[in-house]
PDB file of C-alpha atoms in Angstrom:
ATOM      1  CA  MET A   1     -64.373  43.367 217.123  1.00 64.00           C
ATOM      2  CA  GLY A   2     -64.825  40.254 214.813  1.00 65.00           C
ATOM      3  CA  PHE A   3     -68.643  39.936 215.415  1.00 70.00           C
ATOM      4  CA  PHE A   4     -69.004  43.854 214.025  1.00 75.00           C
ATOM      5  CA  LEU A   5     -66.759  43.141 211.121  1.00 76.00           C
ATOM      6  CA  GLU A   6     -69.217  40.005 210.375  1.00 76.00           C
ATOM      7  CA  THR A   7     -71.995  42.363 210.911  1.00 79.00           C
ATOM      8  CA  LEU A   8     -70.832  45.098 208.864  1.00 81.00           C
ATOM      9  CA  LEU A   9     -69.523  43.180 205.783  1.00 79.00           C
ATOM     10  CA  GLY A  10     -73.128  40.825 205.778  1.00 79.00           C
ATOM     11  CA  GLY A  11     -74.734  44.826 205.811  1.00 81.00           C
ATOM     12  CA  LEU A  12     -72.033  45.451 202.799  1.00 82.00           C
ATOM     13  CA  MET A  13     -73.478  42.250 200.679  1.00 80.00           C
ATOM     14  CA  ALA A  14     -77.379  43.200 201.647  1.00 81.00           C
ATOM     15  CA  GLY A  15     -76.614  46.788 200.285  1.00 83.00           C
ATOM     16  CA  MET A  16     -75.371  45.671 197.180  1.00 81.00           C
ATOM     17  CA  LEU A  17     -78.040  43.770 196.395  1.00 80.00           C
ATOM     18  CA  TYR A  18     -80.218  46.801 197.205  1.00 84.00           C
ATOM     19  CA  SER A  19     -78.007  48.948 194.952  1.00 84.00           C
ATOM     20  CA  LEU A  20     -78.973  46.494 191.980  1.00 82.00           C
ATOM     21  CA  VAL A  21     -82.588  46.875 192.401  1.00 83.00           C
ATOM     22  CA  ALA A  22     -82.250  50.497 192.691  1.00 85.00           C
ATOM     23  CA  LEU A  23     -80.308  50.499 189.422  1.00 83.00           C
ATOM     24  CA  GLY A  24     -83.783  49.919 187.506  1.00 80.00           C
ATOM     25  CA  PHE A  25     -85.482  52.962 189.420  1.00 83.00           C
ATOM     26  CA  VAL A  26     -82.299  55.427 188.560  1.00 82.00           C
ATOM     27  CA  LEU A  27     -82.064  54.259 184.848  1.00 79.00           C
ATOM     28  CA  ILE A  28     -85.701  54.910 183.962  1.00 80.00           C
ATOM     29  CA  TYR A  29     -85.759  58.098 185.673  1.00 80.00           C
ATOM     30  CA  LYS A  30     -82.930  59.463 184.125  1.00 74.00           C
ATOM     31  CA  ALA A  31     -84.133  58.718 181.008  1.00 71.00           C
ATOM     32  CA  SER A  32     -87.837  59.919 181.408  1.00 69.00           C
ATOM     33  CA  GLY A  33     -87.877  62.089 184.724  1.00 70.00           C
ATOM     34  CA  VAL A  34     -90.776  59.537 186.106  1.00 73.00           C
ATOM     35  CA  PHE A  35     -90.552  57.084 189.030  1.00 79.00           C
ATOM     36  CA  ASN A  36     -90.938  53.656 187.802  1.00 81.00           C
ATOM     37  CA  PHE A  37     -93.419  51.772 189.940  1.00 82.00           C
ATOM     38  CA  ALA A  38     -93.102  48.973 187.406  1.00 84.00           C
ATOM     39  CA  GLN A  39     -89.893  48.050 188.475  1.00 83.00           C
ATOM     40  CA  GLY A  40     -90.578  45.633 191.152  1.00 84.00           C
ATOM     41  CA  ALA A  41     -92.962  43.644 188.324  1.00 86.00           C
ATOM     42  CA  MET A  42     -89.915  43.749 186.194  1.00 87.00           C
ATOM     43  CA  VAL A  43     -87.433  41.829 188.648  1.00 86.00           C
ATOM     44  CA  LEU A  44     -90.170  39.212 189.101  1.00 87.00           C
ATOM     45  CA  PHE A  45     -91.101  39.026 185.684  1.00 89.00           C
ATOM     46  CA  ALA A  46     -87.733  38.307 184.167  1.00 89.00           C
ATOM     47  CA  ALA A  47     -86.791  36.406 187.471  1.00 88.00           C
ATOM     48  CA  LEU A  48     -89.709  34.013 186.614  1.00 89.00           C
ATOM     49  CA  ALA A  49     -88.862  34.036 182.630  1.00 90.00           C
ATOM     50  CA  MET A  50     -85.131  32.764 184.061  1.00 89.00           C
ATOM     51  CA  ALA A  51     -86.819  30.283 186.364  1.00 88.00           C
ATOM     52  CA  ARG A  52     -89.180  28.594 184.158  1.00 89.00           C
ATOM     53  CA  PHE A  53     -86.358  28.250 181.129  1.00 90.00           C
ATOM     54  CA  ALA A  54     -84.160  27.007 183.163  1.00 88.00           C
ATOM     55  CA  GLU A  55     -86.626  24.136 184.446  1.00 87.00           C
ATOM     56  CA  TRP A  56     -87.799  23.602 180.383  1.00 88.00           C
ATOM     57  CA  ILE A  57     -84.657  23.648 178.283  1.00 89.00           C
ATOM     58  CA  PRO A  58     -83.375  20.569 179.674  1.00 87.00           C
ATOM     59  CA  LYS A  59     -86.737  18.936 178.564  1.00 86.00           C
ATOM     60  CA  TRP A  60     -86.649  20.629 175.184  1.00 85.00           C
ATOM     61  CA  THR A  61     -83.471  19.990 174.025  1.00 82.00           C
ATOM     62  CA  GLY A  62     -81.992  17.238 176.775  1.00 80.00           C
ATOM     63  CA  LEU A  63     -79.061  18.884 178.065  1.00 78.00           C
ATOM     64  CA  GLU A  64     -77.935  17.570 180.889  1.00 77.00           C
ATOM     65  CA  SER A  65     -75.186  20.369 181.567  1.00 79.00           C
ATOM     66  CA  LYS A  66     -76.586  22.720 184.235  1.00 81.00           C
ATOM     67  CA  ILE A  67     -74.410  25.329 183.065  1.00 81.00           C
ATOM     68  CA  ALA A  68     -75.296  25.530 179.680  1.00 85.00           C
ATOM     69  CA  ALA A  69     -78.900  25.237 180.498  1.00 86.00           C
ATOM     70  CA  ASN A  70     -78.714  28.702 183.017  1.00 85.00           C
ATOM     71  CA  LEU A  71     -76.779  30.307 180.225  1.00 89.00           C
ATOM     72  CA  ILE A  72     -79.340  29.932 177.571  1.00 90.00           C
ATOM     73  CA  ALA A  73     -82.093  30.600 180.383  1.00 89.00           C
ATOM     74  CA  PHE A  74     -80.421  34.001 180.706  1.00 90.00           C
ATOM     75  CA  VAL A  75     -80.286  34.770 177.008  1.00 91.00           C
ATOM     76  CA  LEU A  76     -83.827  34.132 176.457  1.00 92.00           C
ATOM     77  CA  ALA A  77     -84.994  35.385 179.129  1.00 91.00           C
ATOM     78  CA  GLY A  78     -82.906  38.628 178.319  1.00 91.00           C
ATOM     79  CA  ALA A  79     -84.430  38.472 174.955  1.00 92.00           C
ATOM     80  CA  VAL A  80     -87.895  38.547 176.528  1.00 91.00           C
ATOM     81  CA  MET A  81     -87.223  41.319 178.908  1.00 89.00           C
ATOM     82  CA  PHE A  82     -85.822  43.247 175.431  1.00 89.00           C
ATOM     83  CA  VAL A  83     -89.336  42.150 173.768  1.00 90.00           C
ATOM     84  CA  VAL A  84     -91.405  43.674 176.861  1.00 88.00           C
ATOM     85  CA  ALA A  85     -89.636  46.680 176.319  1.00 83.00           C
ATOM     86  CA  TRP A  86     -90.317  47.108 172.853  1.00 85.00           C
ATOM     87  CA  VAL A  87     -93.790  46.643 173.631  1.00 87.00           C
ATOM     88  CA  ILE A  88     -93.992  48.738 176.389  1.00 83.00           C
ATOM     89  CA  GLU A  89     -92.343  51.879 174.728  1.00 77.00           C
ATOM     90  CA  ARG A  90     -94.304  51.011 171.215  1.00 81.00           C
ATOM     91  CA  LEU A  91     -98.029  50.348 173.323  1.00 84.00           C
ATOM     92  CA  VAL A  92     -97.647  53.194 175.846  1.00 82.00           C
ATOM     93  CA  LEU A  93     -94.682  55.451 176.821  1.00 75.00           C
ATOM     94  CA  ARG A  94     -94.961  56.406 172.359  1.00 74.00           C
ATOM     95  CA  HIS A  95     -98.066  57.866 173.262  1.00 78.00           C
ATOM     96  CA  LEU A  96     -97.361  59.450 176.390  1.00 75.00           C
ATOM     97  CA  VAL A  97     -94.427  62.083 174.912  1.00 67.00           C
ATOM     98  CA  ASN A  98     -94.213  65.258 176.404  1.00 67.00           C
ATOM     99  CA  GLN A  99     -96.936  64.547 178.929  1.00 72.00           C
ATOM    100  CA  GLU A 100     -97.056  65.587 182.662  1.00 74.00           C
ATOM    101  CA  GLY A 101     -94.937  63.421 185.057  1.00 69.00           C
ATOM    102  CA  ALA A 102     -98.158  62.204 187.253  1.00 76.00           C
ATOM    103  CA  THR A 103     -99.663  60.836 183.668  1.00 80.00           C
ATOM    104  CA  LEU A 104     -96.078  58.823 183.159  1.00 78.00           C
ATOM    105  CA  LEU A 105     -96.538  57.589 186.712  1.00 80.00           C
ATOM    106  CA  MET A 106     -99.764  56.228 186.412  1.00 85.00           C
ATOM    107  CA  ALA A 107     -98.597  54.755 183.414  1.00 86.00           C
ATOM    108  CA  THR A 108     -95.520  52.675 184.965  1.00 85.00           C
ATOM    109  CA  LEU A 109     -98.514  51.555 188.057  1.00 86.00           C
ATOM    110  CA  GLY A 110    -100.450  50.075 184.964  1.00 88.00           C
ATOM    111  CA  ILE A 111     -97.645  48.639 183.285  1.00 88.00           C
ATOM    112  CA  ALA A 112     -96.447  46.801 187.181  1.00 87.00           C
ATOM    113  CA  TYR A 113    -100.329  45.179 187.780  1.00 87.00           C
ATOM    114  CA  PHE A 114    -100.181  43.851 183.953  1.00 89.00           C
ATOM    115  CA  MET A 115     -96.842  42.091 183.991  1.00 88.00           C
ATOM    116  CA  GLU A 116     -97.270  40.397 187.162  1.00 85.00           C
ATOM    117  CA  GLY A 117    -100.565  39.306 185.781  1.00 86.00           C
ATOM    118  CA  LEU A 118     -98.926  38.370 182.233  1.00 87.00           C
ATOM    119  CA  GLY A 119     -96.238  36.659 184.732  1.00 86.00           C
ATOM    120  CA  GLN A 120     -98.455  34.637 186.178  1.00 84.00           C
ATOM    121  CA  THR A 121    -100.346  33.386 183.030  1.00 86.00           C
ATOM    122  CA  ILE A 122     -97.110  32.648 181.065  1.00 87.00           C
ATOM    123  CA  PHE A 123     -95.200  31.126 183.553  1.00 85.00           C
ATOM    124  CA  GLY A 124     -97.286  30.169 186.175  1.00 80.00           C
ATOM    125  CA  GLY A 125     -97.813  30.905 190.332  1.00 75.00           C
ATOM    126  CA  ASP A 126     -95.913  28.477 192.095  1.00 81.00           C
ATOM    127  CA  ILE A 127     -92.963  28.815 193.565  1.00 82.00           C
ATOM    128  CA  TYR A 128     -89.244  28.082 191.467  1.00 83.00           C
ATOM    129  CA  LYS A 129     -85.775  27.880 192.430  1.00 82.00           C
ATOM    130  CA  ILE A 130     -83.398  29.147 190.240  1.00 83.00           C
ATOM    131  CA  ASP A 131     -80.053  27.455 190.966  1.00 79.00           C
ATOM    132  CA  ILE A 132     -76.762  29.180 189.301  1.00 77.00           C
ATOM    133  CA  GLY A 133     -74.083  26.762 190.760  1.00 73.00           C
ATOM    134  CA  MET A 134     -73.542  29.875 193.438  1.00 73.00           C
ATOM    135  CA  PRO A 135     -72.110  28.250 196.948  1.00 70.00           C
ATOM    136  CA  LYS A 136     -74.155  28.019 199.973  1.00 70.00           C
ATOM    137  CA  GLU A 137     -71.464  26.904 202.236  1.00 73.00           C
ATOM    138  CA  PRO A 138     -70.213  29.537 204.323  1.00 70.00           C
ATOM    139  CA  LEU A 139     -66.650  30.660 204.767  1.00 70.00           C
ATOM    140  CA  PHE A 140     -64.550  31.312 207.971  1.00 69.00           C
ATOM    141  CA  ALA A 141     -61.899  34.316 207.224  1.00 68.00           C
ATOM    142  CA  LEU A 142     -59.271  36.013 209.465  1.00 65.00           C
ATOM    143  CA  ASP A 143     -59.584  32.918 211.702  1.00 65.00           C
ATOM    144  CA  ASN A 144     -55.823  34.188 212.799  1.00 67.00           C
ATOM    145  CA  LEU A 145     -56.929  37.257 214.088  1.00 67.00           C
ATOM    146  CA  PHE A 146     -60.019  36.697 215.664  1.00 63.00           C
ATOM    147  CA  PRO A 147     -60.967  33.581 217.689  1.00 67.00           C
ATOM    148  CA  GLY A 148     -63.440  31.188 214.937  1.00 63.00           C
ATOM    149  CA  GLY A 149     -62.207  33.825 212.589  1.00 65.00           C
ATOM    150  CA  ILE A 150     -65.494  36.116 210.577  1.00 73.00           C
ATOM    151  CA  LEU A 151     -68.345  33.981 209.146  1.00 72.00           C
ATOM    152  CA  ILE A 152     -68.723  34.954 205.217  1.00 76.00           C
ATOM    153  CA  ASN A 153     -71.354  33.453 202.890  1.00 76.00           C
ATOM    154  CA  LYS A 154     -69.848  33.144 199.761  1.00 77.00           C
ATOM    155  CA  GLU A 155     -73.443  33.561 197.716  1.00 77.00           C
ATOM    156  CA  ASP A 156     -73.275  37.006 199.304  1.00 77.00           C
ATOM    157  CA  VAL A 157     -69.661  37.694 198.029  1.00 79.00           C
ATOM    158  CA  ILE A 158     -70.472  36.439 194.357  1.00 82.00           C
ATOM    159  CA  ALA A 159     -73.944  38.441 194.701  1.00 80.00           C
ATOM    160  CA  ALA A 160     -72.248  41.497 195.659  1.00 79.00           C
ATOM    161  CA  ALA A 161     -69.104  41.224 192.891  1.00 83.00           C
ATOM    162  CA  ILE A 162     -72.028  40.453 189.929  1.00 83.00           C
ATOM    163  CA  ALA A 163     -73.795  43.856 191.207  1.00 79.00           C
ATOM    164  CA  ALA A 164     -70.497  45.681 191.384  1.00 80.00           C
ATOM    165  CA  ALA A 165     -69.533  45.331 187.621  1.00 84.00           C
ATOM    166  CA  LEU A 166     -72.935  45.795 186.467  1.00 83.00           C
ATOM    167  CA  VAL A 167     -72.557  49.038 188.459  1.00 77.00           C
ATOM    168  CA  VAL A 168     -69.241  50.065 187.142  1.00 81.00           C
ATOM    169  CA  ALA A 169     -70.337  49.264 183.870  1.00 83.00           C
ATOM    170  CA  LEU A 170     -73.756  51.106 184.026  1.00 79.00           C
ATOM    171  CA  SER A 171     -71.721  54.218 184.910  1.00 76.00           C
ATOM    172  CA  LEU A 172     -69.406  53.851 182.049  1.00 81.00           C
ATOM    173  CA  PHE A 173     -72.007  53.425 180.087  1.00 79.00           C
ATOM    174  CA  PHE A 174     -73.692  56.606 181.244  1.00 74.00           C
ATOM    175  CA  GLN A 175     -70.592  58.978 181.348  1.00 76.00           C
ATOM    176  CA  LYS A 176     -68.872  57.846 178.242  1.00 79.00           C
ATOM    177  CA  THR A 177     -71.367  56.798 175.236  1.00 79.00           C
ATOM    178  CA  SER A 178     -73.127  59.008 173.340  1.00 79.00           C
ATOM    179  CA  THR A 179     -75.953  57.124 174.369  1.00 75.00           C
ATOM    180  CA  GLY A 180     -75.529  57.873 177.925  1.00 74.00           C
ATOM    181  CA  ARG A 181     -75.178  61.669 177.183  1.00 75.00           C
ATOM    182  CA  ALA A 182     -78.657  61.011 175.141  1.00 76.00           C
ATOM    183  CA  LEU A 183     -79.808  59.575 177.803  1.00 73.00           C
ATOM    184  CA  ARG A 184     -79.241  62.212 180.294  1.00 69.00           C
ATOM    185  CA  ALA A 185     -80.309  64.677 178.053  1.00 72.00           C
ATOM    186  CA  VAL A 186     -83.654  63.324 177.491  1.00 71.00           C
ATOM    187  CA  ALA A 187     -83.852  63.318 181.385  1.00 66.00           C
ATOM    188  CA  ASP A 188     -83.489  67.058 181.441  1.00 65.00           C
ATOM    189  CA  ASP A 189     -85.618  68.069 179.088  1.00 65.00           C
ATOM    190  CA  HIS A 190     -87.822  65.590 176.202  1.00 65.00           C
ATOM    191  CA  GLN A 191     -88.468  68.796 173.852  1.00 70.00           C
ATOM    192  CA  ALA A 192     -85.125  70.232 173.852  1.00 72.00           C
ATOM    193  CA  ALA A 193     -83.773  66.613 173.098  1.00 70.00           C
ATOM    194  CA  GLN A 194     -85.784  66.118 170.180  1.00 70.00           C
ATOM    195  CA  SER A 195     -85.145  69.770 169.063  1.00 74.00           C
ATOM    196  CA  ILE A 196     -81.757  68.710 168.329  1.00 73.00           C
ATOM    197  CA  GLY A 197     -82.130  65.303 167.059  1.00 74.00           C
ATOM    198  CA  ILE A 198     -82.578  63.133 169.607  1.00 74.00           C
ATOM    199  CA  PRO A 199     -85.074  60.370 168.714  1.00 73.00           C
ATOM    200  CA  LEU A 200     -86.970  60.072 171.923  1.00 72.00           C
ATOM    201  CA  ASN A 201     -88.712  56.365 171.256  1.00 72.00           C
ATOM    202  CA  ARG A 202     -85.376  54.711 170.419  1.00 78.00           C
ATOM    203  CA  ILE A 203     -83.869  56.242 173.834  1.00 78.00           C
ATOM    204  CA  TRP A 204     -86.959  55.046 175.841  1.00 77.00           C
ATOM    205  CA  VAL A 205     -86.793  51.205 174.241  1.00 81.00           C
ATOM    206  CA  ILE A 206     -82.869  51.332 175.062  1.00 83.00           C
ATOM    207  CA  VAL A 207     -83.293  52.491 178.753  1.00 81.00           C
ATOM    208  CA  TRP A 208     -85.845  50.091 179.454  1.00 82.00           C
ATOM    209  CA  CYS A 209     -83.826  47.428 177.653  1.00 85.00           C
ATOM    210  CA  VAL A 210     -80.922  48.223 179.979  1.00 84.00           C
ATOM    211  CA  ALA A 211     -83.428  48.644 182.671  1.00 84.00           C
ATOM    212  CA  GLY A 212     -84.680  45.318 181.763  1.00 86.00           C
ATOM    213  CA  VAL A 213     -81.228  43.571 181.846  1.00 87.00           C
ATOM    214  CA  VAL A 214     -80.752  44.981 185.091  1.00 86.00           C
ATOM    215  CA  ALA A 215     -84.128  43.556 186.760  1.00 86.00           C
ATOM    216  CA  LEU A 216     -83.195  40.383 185.522  1.00 88.00           C
ATOM    217  CA  VAL A 217     -79.703  40.080 186.725  1.00 87.00           C
ATOM    218  CA  ALA A 218     -81.702  41.414 190.075  1.00 85.00           C
ATOM    219  CA  GLY A 219     -84.027  38.792 190.072  1.00 84.00           C
ATOM    220  CA  MET A 220     -81.686  36.121 189.122  1.00 86.00           C
ATOM    221  CA  ILE A 221     -79.543  36.909 192.355  1.00 83.00           C
ATOM    222  CA  TRP A 222     -82.568  37.417 194.612  1.00 79.00           C
ATOM    223  CA  GLY A 223     -84.389  34.339 193.062  1.00 80.00           C
ATOM    224  CA  SER A 224     -81.051  32.131 193.637  1.00 81.00           C
ATOM    225  CA  LYS A 225     -81.388  33.243 197.340  1.00 77.00           C
ATOM    226  CA  MET A 226     -85.014  33.393 198.203  1.00 75.00           C
ATOM    227  CA  GLY A 227     -86.820  31.573 195.266  1.00 76.00           C
ATOM    228  CA  VAL A 228     -88.693  33.024 192.525  1.00 80.00           C
ATOM    229  CA  GLN A 229     -92.462  33.848 194.242  1.00 77.00           C
ATOM    230  CA  PHE A 230     -94.546  36.769 193.745  1.00 75.00           C
ATOM    231  CA  SER A 231     -93.603  38.299 197.286  1.00 72.00           C
ATOM    232  CA  LEU A 232     -90.215  39.041 195.147  1.00 73.00           C
ATOM    233  CA  ALA A 233     -91.829  41.896 193.447  1.00 72.00           C
ATOM    234  CA  THR A 234     -92.070  43.697 196.996  1.00 74.00           C
ATOM    235  CA  VAL A 235     -87.800  43.777 196.817  1.00 74.00           C
ATOM    236  CA  ALA A 236     -88.326  46.812 194.920  1.00 74.00           C
ATOM    237  CA  LEU A 237     -89.971  48.788 198.195  1.00 77.00           C
ATOM    238  CA  ARG A 238     -86.635  47.729 199.666  1.00 78.00           C
ATOM    239  CA  ALA A 239     -84.704  50.082 197.318  1.00 82.00           C
ATOM    240  CA  LEU A 240     -87.417  52.812 197.931  1.00 85.00           C
ATOM    241  CA  PRO A 241     -85.184  54.122 200.497  1.00 87.00           C
ATOM    242  CA  VAL A 242     -82.042  53.654 198.672  1.00 88.00           C
ATOM    243  CA  VAL A 243     -82.960  55.768 195.634  1.00 88.00           C
ATOM    244  CA  ILE A 244     -84.403  58.855 198.089  1.00 87.00           C
ATOM    245  CA  LEU A 245     -80.953  58.480 200.174  1.00 88.00           C
ATOM    246  CA  GLY A 246     -78.658  58.339 197.117  1.00 85.00           C
ATOM    247  CA  GLY A 247     -80.666  60.550 194.741  1.00 82.00           C
ATOM    248  CA  LEU A 248     -83.078  59.560 191.759  1.00 80.00           C
ATOM    249  CA  THR A 249     -80.434  60.709 189.052  1.00 77.00           C
ATOM    250  CA  SER A 250     -77.396  59.273 190.523  1.00 78.00           C
ATOM    251  CA  VAL A 251     -76.246  55.772 189.339  1.00 77.00           C
ATOM    252  CA  PRO A 252     -73.364  56.396 192.341  1.00 79.00           C
ATOM    253  CA  GLY A 253     -75.892  57.527 194.434  1.00 83.00           C
ATOM    254  CA  ALA A 254     -78.055  54.519 194.520  1.00 83.00           C
ATOM    255  CA  ILE A 255     -74.470  52.372 195.209  1.00 85.00           C
ATOM    256  CA  ILE A 256     -73.471  54.663 197.956  1.00 87.00           C
ATOM    257  CA  GLY A 257     -77.356  54.927 199.118  1.00 87.00           C
ATOM    258  CA  GLY A 258     -77.502  51.060 199.211  1.00 86.00           C
ATOM    259  CA  LEU A 259     -74.438  50.182 201.155  1.00 87.00           C
ATOM    260  CA  ILE A 260     -75.483  52.760 203.565  1.00 89.00           C
ATOM    261  CA  ILE A 261     -79.248  51.604 204.154  1.00 89.00           C
ATOM    262  CA  GLY A 262     -77.544  47.751 203.810  1.00 86.00           C
ATOM    263  CA  VAL A 263     -74.797  48.604 206.931  1.00 86.00           C
ATOM    264  CA  GLY A 264     -77.629  50.648 208.961  1.00 86.00           C
ATOM    265  CA  GLU A 265     -80.182  47.802 208.848  1.00 85.00           C
ATOM    266  CA  LYS A 266     -77.887  45.044 210.071  1.00 85.00           C
ATOM    267  CA  LEU A 267     -75.981  47.115 212.611  1.00 85.00           C
ATOM    268  CA  SER A 268     -79.141  49.111 214.161  1.00 84.00           C
ATOM    269  CA  GLU A 269     -80.557  45.547 214.365  1.00 83.00           C
ATOM    270  CA  VAL A 270     -78.081  44.277 215.970  1.00 81.00           C
ATOM    271  CA  TYR A 271     -76.729  46.633 218.290  1.00 80.00           C
ATOM    272  CA  LEU A 272     -80.145  48.790 218.864  1.00 80.00           C
ATOM    273  CA  GLY A 273     -82.549  46.247 218.518  1.00 76.00           C
ATOM    274  CA  PRO A 274     -82.197  44.655 222.097  1.00 75.00           C
ATOM    275  CA  PHE A 275     -82.958  47.804 223.552  1.00 74.00           C
ATOM    276  CA  VAL A 276     -86.556  48.256 221.727  1.00 71.00           C
ATOM    277  CA  GLY A 277     -87.687  44.499 221.043  1.00 69.00           C
ATOM    278  CA  GLY A 278     -86.166  43.999 218.164  1.00 68.00           C
ATOM    279  CA  GLY A 279     -87.411  44.684 214.292  1.00 74.00           C
ATOM    280  CA  ILE A 280     -85.308  47.819 213.420  1.00 80.00           C
ATOM    281  CA  GLU A 281     -84.692  46.230 210.297  1.00 78.00           C
ATOM    282  CA  ILE A 282     -87.495  46.271 208.826  1.00 80.00           C
ATOM    283  CA  TRP A 283     -88.108  50.056 209.396  1.00 83.00           C
ATOM    284  CA  PHE A 284     -85.099  51.873 209.679  1.00 84.00           C
ATOM    285  CA  ALA A 285     -84.483  51.886 206.100  1.00 85.00           C
ATOM    286  CA  TYR A 286     -87.722  54.055 205.761  1.00 87.00           C
ATOM    287  CA  ALA A 287     -87.484  56.042 209.128  1.00 87.00           C
ATOM    288  CA  LEU A 288     -83.653  57.468 207.382  1.00 87.00           C
ATOM    289  CA  ALA A 289     -85.594  58.337 204.028  1.00 87.00           C
ATOM    290  CA  LEU A 290     -87.988  60.075 205.675  1.00 89.00           C
ATOM    291  CA  VAL A 291     -85.120  62.153 207.545  1.00 88.00           C
ATOM    292  CA  PHE A 292     -83.955  63.311 203.935  1.00 85.00           C
ATOM    293  CA  LEU A 293     -87.091  63.566 202.435  1.00 85.00           C
ATOM    294  CA  LEU A 294     -87.463  66.368 205.451  1.00 87.00           C
ATOM    295  CA  PHE A 295     -83.791  68.340 205.253  1.00 85.00           C
ATOM    296  CA  ARG A 296     -82.208  66.902 201.829  1.00 84.00           C
ATOM    297  CA  PRO A 297     -85.158  66.036 199.602  1.00 80.00           C
ATOM    298  CA  GLN A 298     -82.736  65.340 196.797  1.00 79.00           C
ATOM    299  CA  GLY A 299     -80.035  62.903 198.222  1.00 79.00           C
ATOM    300  CA  LEU A 300     -77.278  62.802 198.788  1.00 80.00           C
ATOM    301  CA  PHE A 301     -76.055  63.011 195.178  1.00 77.00           C
ATOM    302  CA  GLY A 302     -79.213  63.704 193.103  1.00 67.00           C
ATOM    303  CA  GLU A 303     -79.246  67.360 191.645  1.00 64.00           C
ATOM    304  CA  LYS A 304     -81.158  70.165 193.617  1.00 63.00           C
ATOM    305  CA  ILE A 305     -84.312  71.739 191.579  1.00 58.00           C
ATOM    306  CA  ILE A 306     -84.065  75.479 191.182  1.00 54.00           C
ATOM    307  CA  ASP A 307     -87.371  76.853 190.047  1.00 51.00           C
ATOM    308  CA  ARG A 308     -86.741  80.233 188.533  1.00 51.00           C
ATOM    309  CA  VAL A 309     -89.584  82.810 187.884  1.00 50.00           C
TER     310      VAL A 309
END
């Protein structure tokens, strides 16, 4: 029982990190109705900015406090992501208002390749480290109930708590603020939203800025765990099954989908892997997403599209 709980907790922690990356997809889709293939590049770009600023600031200012350097680096990286969002809206999205979804999709692909190249040009192509002070040592809990206790990674717990807090904040933003309601209106119909006075360009800047902050937090956490390298851009691929499962239009769906995927990967690898030679964790999420595409393509919490003729 103790080993099962340990595996379950590990899956929940991983699932929260998947949800954090998936949130970027959901945010952009809710505002523009297009799947943002640039989300992985945004995570990479934000992580590179955070890592390099944290390295440069002590040299520029003489700061000896790592906490202060990381805080300044986070603010500067956030400002960079705001500038990126403004440039994307000004140079790309503004000229694609009311265009077909396929056109916007191809635009995000172009943005992805551009951001990867720009990130390498500005920040370099080496492997960098983000050290935000999260503890690496494990914690043994419930040792009075289970022999040896349950192994819990403190870093995963803190990362999951940060992701959960961000998810709650975004949910409140979408449900309780006028800007959040405007974002949902823009997602439903660009032309109708413009006809009632919602400024589409400003809304797109806001949502890309929010998605940039989400990418920064995700990049900071994943960079702390894995190091900042260009393979970090592929972390978005791990979030694709999450948004398919939870629904492209649902913030709570991204959370539930991430938890299901995270737990499913861990449990299937531990309990089914020995019977099939292992490797289930690599493809389990995609197999589950395929099942949902066949039987419930809108996901668990997505809105079912009804075409009237």
